PDB file of C-alpha atoms in Angstrom:
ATOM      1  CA  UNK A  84       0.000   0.000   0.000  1.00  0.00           C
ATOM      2  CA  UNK A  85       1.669   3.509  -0.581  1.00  0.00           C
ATOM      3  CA  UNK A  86       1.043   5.977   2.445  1.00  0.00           C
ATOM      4  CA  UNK A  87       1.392   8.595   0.425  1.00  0.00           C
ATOM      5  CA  UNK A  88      -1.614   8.532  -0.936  1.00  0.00           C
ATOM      6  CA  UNK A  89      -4.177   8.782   2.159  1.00  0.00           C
ATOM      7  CA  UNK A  90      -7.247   6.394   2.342  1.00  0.00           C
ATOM      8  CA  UNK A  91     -10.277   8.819   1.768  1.00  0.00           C
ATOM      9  CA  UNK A  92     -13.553   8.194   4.030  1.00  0.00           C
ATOM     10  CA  UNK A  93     -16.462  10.247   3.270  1.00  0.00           C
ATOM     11  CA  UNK A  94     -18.647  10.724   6.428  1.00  0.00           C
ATOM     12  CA  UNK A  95     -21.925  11.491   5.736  1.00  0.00           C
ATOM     13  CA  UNK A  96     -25.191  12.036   8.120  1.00  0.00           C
ATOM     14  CA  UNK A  97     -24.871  12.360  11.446  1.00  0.00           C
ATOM     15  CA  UNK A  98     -21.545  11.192  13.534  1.00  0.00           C
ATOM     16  CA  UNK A  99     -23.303  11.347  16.671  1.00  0.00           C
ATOM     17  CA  UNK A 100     -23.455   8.772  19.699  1.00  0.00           C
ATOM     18  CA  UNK A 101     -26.392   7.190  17.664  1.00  0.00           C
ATOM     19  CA  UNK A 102     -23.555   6.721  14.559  1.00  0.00           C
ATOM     20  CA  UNK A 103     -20.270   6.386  16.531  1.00  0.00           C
ATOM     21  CA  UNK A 104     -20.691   2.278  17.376  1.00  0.00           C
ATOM     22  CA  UNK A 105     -20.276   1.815  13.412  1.00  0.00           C
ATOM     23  CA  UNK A 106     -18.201   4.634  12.605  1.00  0.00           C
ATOM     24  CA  UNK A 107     -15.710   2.909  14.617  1.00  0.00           C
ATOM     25  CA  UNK A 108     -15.515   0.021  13.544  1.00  0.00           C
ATOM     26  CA  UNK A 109     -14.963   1.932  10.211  1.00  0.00           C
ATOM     27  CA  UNK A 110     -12.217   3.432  11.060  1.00  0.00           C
ATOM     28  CA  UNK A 111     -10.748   0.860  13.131  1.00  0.00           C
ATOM     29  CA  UNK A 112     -10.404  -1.214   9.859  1.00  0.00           C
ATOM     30  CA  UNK A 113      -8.840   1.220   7.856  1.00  0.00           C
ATOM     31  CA  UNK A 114      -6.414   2.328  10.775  1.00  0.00           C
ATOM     32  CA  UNK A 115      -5.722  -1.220  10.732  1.00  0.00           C
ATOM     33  CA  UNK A 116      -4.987  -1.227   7.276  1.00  0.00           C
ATOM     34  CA  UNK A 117      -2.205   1.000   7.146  1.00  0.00           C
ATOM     35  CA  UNK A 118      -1.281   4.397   5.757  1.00  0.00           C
ATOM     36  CA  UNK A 119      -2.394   8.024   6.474  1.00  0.00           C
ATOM     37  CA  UNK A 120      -6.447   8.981   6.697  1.00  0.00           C
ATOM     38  CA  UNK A 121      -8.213  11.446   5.166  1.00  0.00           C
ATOM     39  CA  UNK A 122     -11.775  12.440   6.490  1.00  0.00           C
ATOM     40  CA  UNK A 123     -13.710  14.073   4.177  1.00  0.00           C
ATOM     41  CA  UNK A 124     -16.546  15.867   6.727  1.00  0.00           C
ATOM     42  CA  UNK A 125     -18.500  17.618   3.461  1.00  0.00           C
ATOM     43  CA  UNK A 126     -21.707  15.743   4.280  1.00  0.00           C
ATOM     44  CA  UNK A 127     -21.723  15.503   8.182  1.00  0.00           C
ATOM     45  CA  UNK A 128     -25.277  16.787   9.249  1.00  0.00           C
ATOM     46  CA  UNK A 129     -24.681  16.745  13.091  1.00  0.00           C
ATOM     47  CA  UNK A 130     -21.770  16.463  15.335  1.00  0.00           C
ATOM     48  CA  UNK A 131     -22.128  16.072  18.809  1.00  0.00           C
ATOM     49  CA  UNK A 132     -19.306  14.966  21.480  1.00  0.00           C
ATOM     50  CA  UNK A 133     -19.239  11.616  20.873  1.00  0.00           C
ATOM     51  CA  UNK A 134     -18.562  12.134  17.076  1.00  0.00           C
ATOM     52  CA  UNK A 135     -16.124  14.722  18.416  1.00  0.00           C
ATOM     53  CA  UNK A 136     -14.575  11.815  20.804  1.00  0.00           C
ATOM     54  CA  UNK A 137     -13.864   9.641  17.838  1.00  0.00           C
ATOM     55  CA  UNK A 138     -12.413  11.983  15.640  1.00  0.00           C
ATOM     56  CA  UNK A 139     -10.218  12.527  18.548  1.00  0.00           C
ATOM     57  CA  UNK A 140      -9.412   8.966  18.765  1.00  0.00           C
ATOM     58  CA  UNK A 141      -8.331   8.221  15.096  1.00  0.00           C
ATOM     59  CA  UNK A 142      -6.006  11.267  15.443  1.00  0.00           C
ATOM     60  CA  UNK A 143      -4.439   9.731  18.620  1.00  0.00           C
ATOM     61  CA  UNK A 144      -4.602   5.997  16.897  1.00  0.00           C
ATOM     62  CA  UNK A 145      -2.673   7.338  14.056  1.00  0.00           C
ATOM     63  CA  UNK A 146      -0.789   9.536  15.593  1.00  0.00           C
ATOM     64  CA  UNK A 147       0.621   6.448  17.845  1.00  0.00           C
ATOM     65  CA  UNK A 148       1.217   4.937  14.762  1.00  0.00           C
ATOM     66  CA  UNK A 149       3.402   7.273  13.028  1.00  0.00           C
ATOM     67  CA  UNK A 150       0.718   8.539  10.476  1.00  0.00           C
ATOM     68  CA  UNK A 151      -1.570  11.505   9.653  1.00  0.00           C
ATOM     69  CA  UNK A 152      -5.023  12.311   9.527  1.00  0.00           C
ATOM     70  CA  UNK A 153      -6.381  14.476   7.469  1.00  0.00           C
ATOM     71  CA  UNK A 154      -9.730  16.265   7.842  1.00  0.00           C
ATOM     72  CA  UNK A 155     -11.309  17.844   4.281  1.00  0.00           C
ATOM     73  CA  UNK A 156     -14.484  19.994   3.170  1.00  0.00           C
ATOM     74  CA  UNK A 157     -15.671  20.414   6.781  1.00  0.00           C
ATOM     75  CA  UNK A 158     -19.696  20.915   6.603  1.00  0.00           C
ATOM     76  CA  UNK A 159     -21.039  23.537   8.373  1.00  0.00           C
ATOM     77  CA  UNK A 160     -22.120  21.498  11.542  1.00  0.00           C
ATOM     78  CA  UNK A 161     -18.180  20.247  11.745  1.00  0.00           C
ATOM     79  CA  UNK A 162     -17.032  23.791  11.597  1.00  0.00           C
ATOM     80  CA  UNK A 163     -19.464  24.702  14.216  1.00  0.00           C
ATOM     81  CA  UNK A 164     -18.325  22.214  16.506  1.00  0.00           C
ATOM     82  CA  UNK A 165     -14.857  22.859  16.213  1.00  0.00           C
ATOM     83  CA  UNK A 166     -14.887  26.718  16.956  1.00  0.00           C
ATOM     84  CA  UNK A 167     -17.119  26.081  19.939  1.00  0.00           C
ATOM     85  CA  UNK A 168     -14.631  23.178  21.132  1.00  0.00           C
ATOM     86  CA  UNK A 169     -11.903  25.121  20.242  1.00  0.00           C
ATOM     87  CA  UNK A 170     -10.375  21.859  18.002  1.00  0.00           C
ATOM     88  CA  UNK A 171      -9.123  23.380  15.162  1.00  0.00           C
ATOM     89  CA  UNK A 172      -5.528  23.550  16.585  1.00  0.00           C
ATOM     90  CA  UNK A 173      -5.973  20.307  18.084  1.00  0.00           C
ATOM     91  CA  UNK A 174      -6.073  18.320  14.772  1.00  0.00           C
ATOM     92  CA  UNK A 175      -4.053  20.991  13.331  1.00  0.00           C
ATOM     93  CA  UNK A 176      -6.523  22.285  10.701  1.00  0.00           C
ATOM     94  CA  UNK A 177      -5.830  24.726   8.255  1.00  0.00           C
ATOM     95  CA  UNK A 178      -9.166  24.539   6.511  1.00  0.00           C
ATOM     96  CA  UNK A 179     -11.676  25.995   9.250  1.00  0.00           C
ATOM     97  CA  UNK A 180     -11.087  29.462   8.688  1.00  0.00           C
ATOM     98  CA  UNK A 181      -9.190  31.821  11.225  1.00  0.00           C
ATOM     99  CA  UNK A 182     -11.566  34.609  12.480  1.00  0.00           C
ATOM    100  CA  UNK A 183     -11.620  37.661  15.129  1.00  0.00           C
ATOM    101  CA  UNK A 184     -14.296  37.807  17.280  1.00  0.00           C
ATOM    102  CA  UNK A 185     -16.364  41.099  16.971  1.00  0.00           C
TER     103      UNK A 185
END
């Protein structure tokens, strides 16, 4: 496999603690597999703390193993999470843009 190339997941629908059972074992197999991640968040529709929680935990699997994950086209509900969090420097994100408070 060449882990240069990251293996893409799209998430789409909620990644909530009604989703995160299966979601995990989703990315527990492709963890397992080898190589960097890349998330692509475009169609998440709700993100709550347990979503949160297991984004948290393939960064720290991977991590652990030497690799990257990537997050891409975070949705709106993503973005919203993050700023309220405070994530984005957590999973190092460039994408969520950087903004002053008013």
């Amino acid at each position: 496999m060449n882990t240069d190339i990251p293996q893409r997941i799209a998430i789409d629908g909620e990644l909530s603690i009604y989703t995160a059972a299966e979601w995990k074992r989703r990315l527990d197999e492709v963890i397992d597999q080898g190589g960097n991640v890349e998330l692509d968040l475009e169609a998440v529709q709700e993100l709550d703390t347990a979503g949160l929680q297991l984004l948290i935990m393939a960064k720290k699997a991977l991590v652990a193993r030497g690799r990257q994950l990537q997050l891409s086209h975070h949705s709106a509900a993503v973005v919203d999470v993050f700023r309220l969090c405070d994530m984005a420097d957590f999973f190092a994100d460039p994408i969520l843009p950087q903004q002053n408070p008013s």
